[in-house]
Short mmCIF file of C-alpha atoms in Angstrom, two decimals:
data_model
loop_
_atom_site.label_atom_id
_atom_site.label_comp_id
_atom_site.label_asym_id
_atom_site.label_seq_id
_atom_site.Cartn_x
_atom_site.Cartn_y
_atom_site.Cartn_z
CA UNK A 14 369.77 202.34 -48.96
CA UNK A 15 367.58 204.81 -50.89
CA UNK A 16 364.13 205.02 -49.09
CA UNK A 17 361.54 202.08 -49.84
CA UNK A 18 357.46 201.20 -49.39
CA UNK A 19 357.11 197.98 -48.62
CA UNK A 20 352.89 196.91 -48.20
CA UNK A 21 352.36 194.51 -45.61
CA UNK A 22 349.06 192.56 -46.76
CA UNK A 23 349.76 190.19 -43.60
CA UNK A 24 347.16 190.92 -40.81
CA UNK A 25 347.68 192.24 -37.13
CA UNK A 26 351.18 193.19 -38.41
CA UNK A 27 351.85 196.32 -35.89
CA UNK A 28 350.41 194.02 -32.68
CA UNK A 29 352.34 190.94 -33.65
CA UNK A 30 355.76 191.55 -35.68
CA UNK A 31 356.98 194.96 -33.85
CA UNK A 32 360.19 194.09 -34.59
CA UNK A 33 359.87 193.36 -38.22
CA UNK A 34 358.39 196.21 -38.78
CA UNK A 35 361.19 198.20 -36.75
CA UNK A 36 364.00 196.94 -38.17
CA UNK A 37 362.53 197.90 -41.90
CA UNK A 38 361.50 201.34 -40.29
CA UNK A 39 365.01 201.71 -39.16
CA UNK A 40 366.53 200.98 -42.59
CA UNK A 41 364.52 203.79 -43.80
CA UNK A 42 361.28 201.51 -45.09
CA UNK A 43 357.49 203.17 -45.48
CA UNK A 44 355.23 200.27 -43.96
CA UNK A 45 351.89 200.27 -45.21
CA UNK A 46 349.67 197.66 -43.18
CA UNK A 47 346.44 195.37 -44.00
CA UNK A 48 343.65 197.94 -42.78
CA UNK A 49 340.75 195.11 -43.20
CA UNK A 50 341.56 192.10 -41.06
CA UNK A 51 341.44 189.58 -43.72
CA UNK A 52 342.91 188.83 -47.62
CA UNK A 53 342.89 192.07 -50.21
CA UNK A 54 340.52 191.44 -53.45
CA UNK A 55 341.97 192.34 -56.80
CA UNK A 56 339.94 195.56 -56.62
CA UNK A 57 341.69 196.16 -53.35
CA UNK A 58 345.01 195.26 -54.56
CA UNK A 59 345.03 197.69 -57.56
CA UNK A 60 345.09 200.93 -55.67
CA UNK A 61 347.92 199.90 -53.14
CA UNK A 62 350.48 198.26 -55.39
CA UNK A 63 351.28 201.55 -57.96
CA UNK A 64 354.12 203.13 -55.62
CA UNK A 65 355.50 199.87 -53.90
CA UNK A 66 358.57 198.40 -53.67
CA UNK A 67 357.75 195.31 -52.32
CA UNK A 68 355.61 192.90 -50.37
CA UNK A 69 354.99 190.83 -47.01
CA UNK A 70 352.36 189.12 -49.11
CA UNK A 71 349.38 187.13 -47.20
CA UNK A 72 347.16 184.74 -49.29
CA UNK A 73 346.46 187.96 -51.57
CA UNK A 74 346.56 187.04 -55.17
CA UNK A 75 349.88 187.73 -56.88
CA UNK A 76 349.79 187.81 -61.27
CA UNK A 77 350.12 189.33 -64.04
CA UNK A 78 347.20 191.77 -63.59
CA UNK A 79 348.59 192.89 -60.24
CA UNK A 80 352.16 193.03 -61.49
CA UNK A 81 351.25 194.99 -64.76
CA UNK A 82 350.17 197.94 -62.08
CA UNK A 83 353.36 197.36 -59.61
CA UNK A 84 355.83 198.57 -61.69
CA UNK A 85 358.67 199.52 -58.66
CA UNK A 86 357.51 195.87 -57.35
CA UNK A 87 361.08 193.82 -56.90
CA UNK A 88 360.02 191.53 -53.91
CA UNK A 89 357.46 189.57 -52.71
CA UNK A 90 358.10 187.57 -49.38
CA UNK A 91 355.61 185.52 -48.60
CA UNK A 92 354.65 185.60 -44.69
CA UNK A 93 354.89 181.49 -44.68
CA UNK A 94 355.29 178.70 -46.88
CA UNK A 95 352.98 178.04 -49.51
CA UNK A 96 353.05 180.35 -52.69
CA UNK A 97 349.87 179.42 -54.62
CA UNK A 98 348.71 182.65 -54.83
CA UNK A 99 351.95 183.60 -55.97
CA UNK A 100 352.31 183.66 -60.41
CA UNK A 101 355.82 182.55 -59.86
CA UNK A 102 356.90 182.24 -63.46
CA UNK A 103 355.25 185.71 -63.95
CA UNK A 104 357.22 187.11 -61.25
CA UNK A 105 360.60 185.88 -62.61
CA UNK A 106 359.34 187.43 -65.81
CA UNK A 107 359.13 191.01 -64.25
CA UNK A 108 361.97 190.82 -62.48
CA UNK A 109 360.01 190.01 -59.00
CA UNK A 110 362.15 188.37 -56.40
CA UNK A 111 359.63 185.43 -54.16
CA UNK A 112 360.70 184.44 -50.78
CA UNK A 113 359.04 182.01 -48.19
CA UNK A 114 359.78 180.83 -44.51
CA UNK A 115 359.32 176.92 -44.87
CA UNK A 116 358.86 175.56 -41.40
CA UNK A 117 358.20 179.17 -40.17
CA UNK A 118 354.41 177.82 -39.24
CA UNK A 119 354.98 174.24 -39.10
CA UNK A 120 354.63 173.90 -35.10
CA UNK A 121 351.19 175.96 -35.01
CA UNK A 122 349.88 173.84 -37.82
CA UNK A 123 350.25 170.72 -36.31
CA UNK A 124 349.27 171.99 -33.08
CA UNK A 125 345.96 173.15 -34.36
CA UNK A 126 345.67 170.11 -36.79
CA UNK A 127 345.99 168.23 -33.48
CA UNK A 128 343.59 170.46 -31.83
CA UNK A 129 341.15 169.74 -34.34
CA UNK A 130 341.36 165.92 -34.30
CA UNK A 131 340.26 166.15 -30.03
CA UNK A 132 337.64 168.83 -31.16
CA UNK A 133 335.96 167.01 -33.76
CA UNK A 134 335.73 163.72 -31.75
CA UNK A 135 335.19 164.80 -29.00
CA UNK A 136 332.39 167.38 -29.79
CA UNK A 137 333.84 170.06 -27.99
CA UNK A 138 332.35 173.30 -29.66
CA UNK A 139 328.97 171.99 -29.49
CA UNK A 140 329.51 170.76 -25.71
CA UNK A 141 330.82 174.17 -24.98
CA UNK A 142 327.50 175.99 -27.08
CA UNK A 143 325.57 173.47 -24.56
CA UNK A 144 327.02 174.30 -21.06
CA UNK A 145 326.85 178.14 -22.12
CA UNK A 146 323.00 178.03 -22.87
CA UNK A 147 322.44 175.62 -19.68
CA UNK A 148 321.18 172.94 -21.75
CA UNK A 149 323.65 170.01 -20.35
CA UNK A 150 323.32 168.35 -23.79
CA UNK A 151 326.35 165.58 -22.46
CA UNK A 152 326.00 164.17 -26.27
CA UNK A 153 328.93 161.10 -26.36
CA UNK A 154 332.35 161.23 -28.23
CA UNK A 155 334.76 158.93 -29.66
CA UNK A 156 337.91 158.37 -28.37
CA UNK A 157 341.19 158.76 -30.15
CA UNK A 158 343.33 155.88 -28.61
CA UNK A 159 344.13 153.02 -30.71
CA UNK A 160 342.71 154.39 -34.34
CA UNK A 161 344.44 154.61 -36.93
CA UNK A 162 345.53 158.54 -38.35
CA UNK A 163 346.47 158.68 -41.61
CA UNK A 164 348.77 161.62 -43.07
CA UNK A 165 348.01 162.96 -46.89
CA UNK A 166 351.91 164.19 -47.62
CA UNK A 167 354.64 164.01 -44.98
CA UNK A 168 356.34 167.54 -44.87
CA UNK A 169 357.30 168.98 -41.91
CA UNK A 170 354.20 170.07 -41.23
CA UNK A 171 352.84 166.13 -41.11
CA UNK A 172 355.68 164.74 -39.31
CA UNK A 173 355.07 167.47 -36.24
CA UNK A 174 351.51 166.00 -36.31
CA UNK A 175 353.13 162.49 -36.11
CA UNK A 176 355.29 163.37 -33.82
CA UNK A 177 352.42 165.66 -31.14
CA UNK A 178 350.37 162.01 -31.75
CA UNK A 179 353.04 159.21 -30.60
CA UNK A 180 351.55 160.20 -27.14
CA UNK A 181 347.77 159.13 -27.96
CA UNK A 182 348.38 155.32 -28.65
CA UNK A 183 347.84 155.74 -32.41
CA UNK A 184 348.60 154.19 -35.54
CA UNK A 185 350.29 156.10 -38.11
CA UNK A 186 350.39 156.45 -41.27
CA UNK A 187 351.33 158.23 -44.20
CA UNK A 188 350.68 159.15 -48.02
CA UNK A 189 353.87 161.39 -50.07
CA UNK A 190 354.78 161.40 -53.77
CA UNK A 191 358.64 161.97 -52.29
CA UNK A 192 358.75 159.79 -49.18
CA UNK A 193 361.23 159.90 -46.79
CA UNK A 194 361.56 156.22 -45.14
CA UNK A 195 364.23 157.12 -42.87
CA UNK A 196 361.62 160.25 -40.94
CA UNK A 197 358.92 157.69 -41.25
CA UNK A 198 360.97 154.84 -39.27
CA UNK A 199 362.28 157.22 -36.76
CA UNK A 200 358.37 158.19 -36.13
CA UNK A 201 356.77 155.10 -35.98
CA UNK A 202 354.79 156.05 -39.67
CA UNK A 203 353.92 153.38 -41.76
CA UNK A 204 354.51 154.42 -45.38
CA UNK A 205 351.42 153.33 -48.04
CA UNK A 206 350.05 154.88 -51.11
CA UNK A 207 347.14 157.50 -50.90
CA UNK A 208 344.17 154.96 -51.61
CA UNK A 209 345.36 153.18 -48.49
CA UNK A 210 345.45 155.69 -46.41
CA UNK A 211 341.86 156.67 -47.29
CA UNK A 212 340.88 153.30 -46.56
CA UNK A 213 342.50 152.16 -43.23
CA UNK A 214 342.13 155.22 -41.36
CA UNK A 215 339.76 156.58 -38.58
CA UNK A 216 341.38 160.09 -39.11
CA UNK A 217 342.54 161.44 -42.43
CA UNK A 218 344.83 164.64 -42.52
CA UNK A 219 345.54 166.78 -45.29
CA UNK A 220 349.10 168.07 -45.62
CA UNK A 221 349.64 168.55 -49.36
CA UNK A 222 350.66 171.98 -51.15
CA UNK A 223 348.39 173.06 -53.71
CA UNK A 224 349.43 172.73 -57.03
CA UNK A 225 348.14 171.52 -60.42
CA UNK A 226 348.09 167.65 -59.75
CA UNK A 227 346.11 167.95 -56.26
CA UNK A 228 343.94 169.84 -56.91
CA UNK A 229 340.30 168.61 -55.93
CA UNK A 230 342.33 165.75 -54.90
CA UNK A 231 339.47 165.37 -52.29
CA UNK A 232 336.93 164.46 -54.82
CA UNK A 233 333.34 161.68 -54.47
CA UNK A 234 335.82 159.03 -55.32
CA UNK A 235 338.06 160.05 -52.75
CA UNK A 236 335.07 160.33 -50.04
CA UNK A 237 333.49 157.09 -50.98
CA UNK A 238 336.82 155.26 -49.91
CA UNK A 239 336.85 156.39 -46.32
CA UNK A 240 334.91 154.78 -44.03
CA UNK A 241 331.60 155.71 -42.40
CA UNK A 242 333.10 156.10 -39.56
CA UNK A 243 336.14 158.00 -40.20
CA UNK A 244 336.75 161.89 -39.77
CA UNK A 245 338.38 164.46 -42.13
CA UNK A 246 340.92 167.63 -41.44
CA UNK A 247 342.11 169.87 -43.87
CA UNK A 248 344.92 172.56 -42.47
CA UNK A 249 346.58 172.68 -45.77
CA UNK A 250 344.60 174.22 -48.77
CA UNK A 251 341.36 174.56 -49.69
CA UNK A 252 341.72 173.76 -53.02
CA UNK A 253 342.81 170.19 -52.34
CA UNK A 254 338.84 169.36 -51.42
CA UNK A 255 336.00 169.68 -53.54
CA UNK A 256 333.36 171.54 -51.24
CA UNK A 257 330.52 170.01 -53.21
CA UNK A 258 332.37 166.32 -52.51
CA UNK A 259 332.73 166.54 -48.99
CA UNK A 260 329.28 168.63 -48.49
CA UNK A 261 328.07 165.35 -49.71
CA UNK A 262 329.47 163.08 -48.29
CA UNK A 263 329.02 164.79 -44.86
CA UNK A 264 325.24 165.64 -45.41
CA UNK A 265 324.61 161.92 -46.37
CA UNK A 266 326.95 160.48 -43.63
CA UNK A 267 329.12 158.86 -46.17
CA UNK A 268 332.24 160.06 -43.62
CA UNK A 269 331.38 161.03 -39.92
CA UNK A 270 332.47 164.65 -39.85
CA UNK A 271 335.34 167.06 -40.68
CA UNK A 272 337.00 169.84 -39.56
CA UNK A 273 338.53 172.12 -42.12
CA UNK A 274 340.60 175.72 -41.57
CA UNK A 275 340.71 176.31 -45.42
CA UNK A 276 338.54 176.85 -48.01
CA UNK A 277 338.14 176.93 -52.29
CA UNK A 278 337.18 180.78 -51.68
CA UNK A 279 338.38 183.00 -49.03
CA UNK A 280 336.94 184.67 -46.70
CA UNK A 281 334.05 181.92 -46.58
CA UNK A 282 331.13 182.92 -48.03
CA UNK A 283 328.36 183.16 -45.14
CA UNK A 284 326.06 181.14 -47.50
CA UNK A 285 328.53 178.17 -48.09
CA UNK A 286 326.39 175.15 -47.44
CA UNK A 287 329.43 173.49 -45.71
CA UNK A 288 328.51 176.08 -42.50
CA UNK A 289 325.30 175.03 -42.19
CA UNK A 290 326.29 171.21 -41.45
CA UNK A 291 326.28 169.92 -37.62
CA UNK A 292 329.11 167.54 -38.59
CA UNK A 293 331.28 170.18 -39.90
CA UNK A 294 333.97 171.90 -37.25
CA UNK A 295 335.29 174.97 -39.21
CA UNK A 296 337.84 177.65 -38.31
CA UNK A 297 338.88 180.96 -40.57
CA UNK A 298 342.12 179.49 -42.09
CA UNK A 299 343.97 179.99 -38.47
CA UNK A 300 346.29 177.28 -38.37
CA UNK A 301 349.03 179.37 -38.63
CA UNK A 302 348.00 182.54 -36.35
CA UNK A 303 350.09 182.24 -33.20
CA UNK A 304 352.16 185.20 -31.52
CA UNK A 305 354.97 182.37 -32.01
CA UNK A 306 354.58 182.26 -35.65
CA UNK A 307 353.84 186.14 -36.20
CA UNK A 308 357.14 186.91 -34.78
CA UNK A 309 359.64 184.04 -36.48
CA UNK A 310 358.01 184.76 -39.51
CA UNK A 311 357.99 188.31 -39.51
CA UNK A 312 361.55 188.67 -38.68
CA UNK A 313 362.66 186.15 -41.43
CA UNK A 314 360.26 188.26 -44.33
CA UNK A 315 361.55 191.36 -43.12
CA UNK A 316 365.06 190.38 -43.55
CA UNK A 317 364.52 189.10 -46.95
CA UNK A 318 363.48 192.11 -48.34
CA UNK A 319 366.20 193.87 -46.79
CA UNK A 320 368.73 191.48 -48.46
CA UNK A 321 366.63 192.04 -51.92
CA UNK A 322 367.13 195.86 -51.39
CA UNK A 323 370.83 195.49 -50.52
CA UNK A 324 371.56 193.57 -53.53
CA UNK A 325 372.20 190.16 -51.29
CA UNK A 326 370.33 186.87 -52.12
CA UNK A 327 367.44 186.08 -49.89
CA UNK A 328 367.25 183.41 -48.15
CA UNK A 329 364.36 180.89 -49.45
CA UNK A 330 364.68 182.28 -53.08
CA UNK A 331 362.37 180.64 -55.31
CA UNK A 332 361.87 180.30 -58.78
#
């Protein structure tokens, strides 16, 4: 295989997928890493792309004004599953080959979705932030035992949740455009349309990809169906939520807080208002960043782009 520069826009790539990155070294591939810690800009983009071969793509944006400045480009894998930053019809058009690991994250998700869900009710960050500055603020939680968790989509993703939660003497239940009854029986999740999960539950979870038809599917409406007392997660993508929508209905205690790891723009602006709200847990879209995940990922992008290069079909092809 003639020599080939593959740009890793993945973070902590060197610490966390050695072995991806040594078995494309060893079939004779340039690496060139993610130098800032976090997503590339388009400005960023431009300057790395000219020379390259292909891609471990993070949430970087992928189009037609990167593409038209890629012009060795022949595949992108994306390091996990969803490909919303990723022009797929445009990369079919220039020959561009997209890969993805469904399921690759699906266990860190729902273990931080999970995580989430205790940390939000129970206060923990700001309990923490109290003990640390010896203020012994004991301020009083909620408990998580016999509410009611409803699931927006039922992927794999959702039905780890479902399953990490049969242990906390919940009821469960579920919103998807393509159920599957028989996963929902054999987890104990009730099956209802979106409205009703909104309505009946103490904990709503987002687990929808991000496409046309959801976006802002998190919208006042949306809000003003939950009840006062009910908390919000969002591990899946920020454009499912209006910001402005759940700003408000967190600032006016429409809902009773939220705890989101995604957000409309990324990184988070410092001055988003969401940041400044007590009832707001947020993490820096980290669902997915476990040594676990870095690894089984990794190896499963790095293979793809050897198969692309040796004229095999990848596994995970899309488009």
């Amino acid at each position: 295989m003639a020599a080939k520069k593959v740009l890793v826009t993945a973070t902590n790539y060197s610490a966390l997928c050695a072995e991806a990155k040594r078995l494309l070294e060893e079939a004779g591939c340039e690496i060139v890493e993610n130098q800032l810690g976090r997503p590339h800009t388009y400005e960023e983009l431009i300057p790395l792309v000219g020379d390259i071969d292909a891609v471990v793509a993070g949430v970087d944006t992928w189009d037609e004004a990167v593409f038209k400045q890629a012009p060795k480009l022949k595949a992108i894998a994306r390091f996990g599953v969803g490909v919303d930053n990723i022009d797929l019809e445009q990369a079919k058009a220039y020959g561009i080959q997209v890969t993805n690991v469904p399921g690759g994250n699906a266990n860190a998700v729902a273990e931080l979705t999970v995580g989430l869900i205790l940390s939000m009710m129970r206060n923990i960050p700001a309990l923490q932030e109290s003990a640390k500055r010896a203020y012994w603020d004991r301020r009083v939680g909620v408990e998580l035992a016999g509410r009611t968790v409803g699931l927006l989509g039922f992927g794999n993703i959702a039905q780890m949740v479902a399953r990490k939660l049969q242990g906390f003497d919940v009821r469960l239940i579920a919103y998807d455009k393509f159920p599957n009854p028989a996963k929902a029986e054999a987890l104990g999740v009730q099956l209802v349309d979106s409205d009703e999960v909104l309505r009946q539950s103490d904990v709503v979870s987002m687990h929808l990809p991000s496409l046309k038809e959801t976006h802002h599917m998190m919208s006042d409406a949306q809000f003003g169906l939950m009840k006062e007392s009910a908390y919000f997660v969002n591990t899946a993508r920020g454009a499912l939520v209006d910001e402005q929508a759940l700003y408000r209905a967190l600032q006016s205690n429409r809902i009773a807080g939220a705890a989101i790891d995604v957000y409309e723009r990324e990184p988070v602006a410092a001055d988003n208002p969401l940041l400044k709200l007590d009832n707001l847990l947020a993490t820096p879209h980290t669902a997915a960043e476990t040594e676990e995940t870095y690894r089984r990922v990794g190896l499963a992008t790095a293979q793809a782009l050897l198969d692309v290069f040796e004229g095999r079909k990848p596994a995970n092809l899309l488009g």
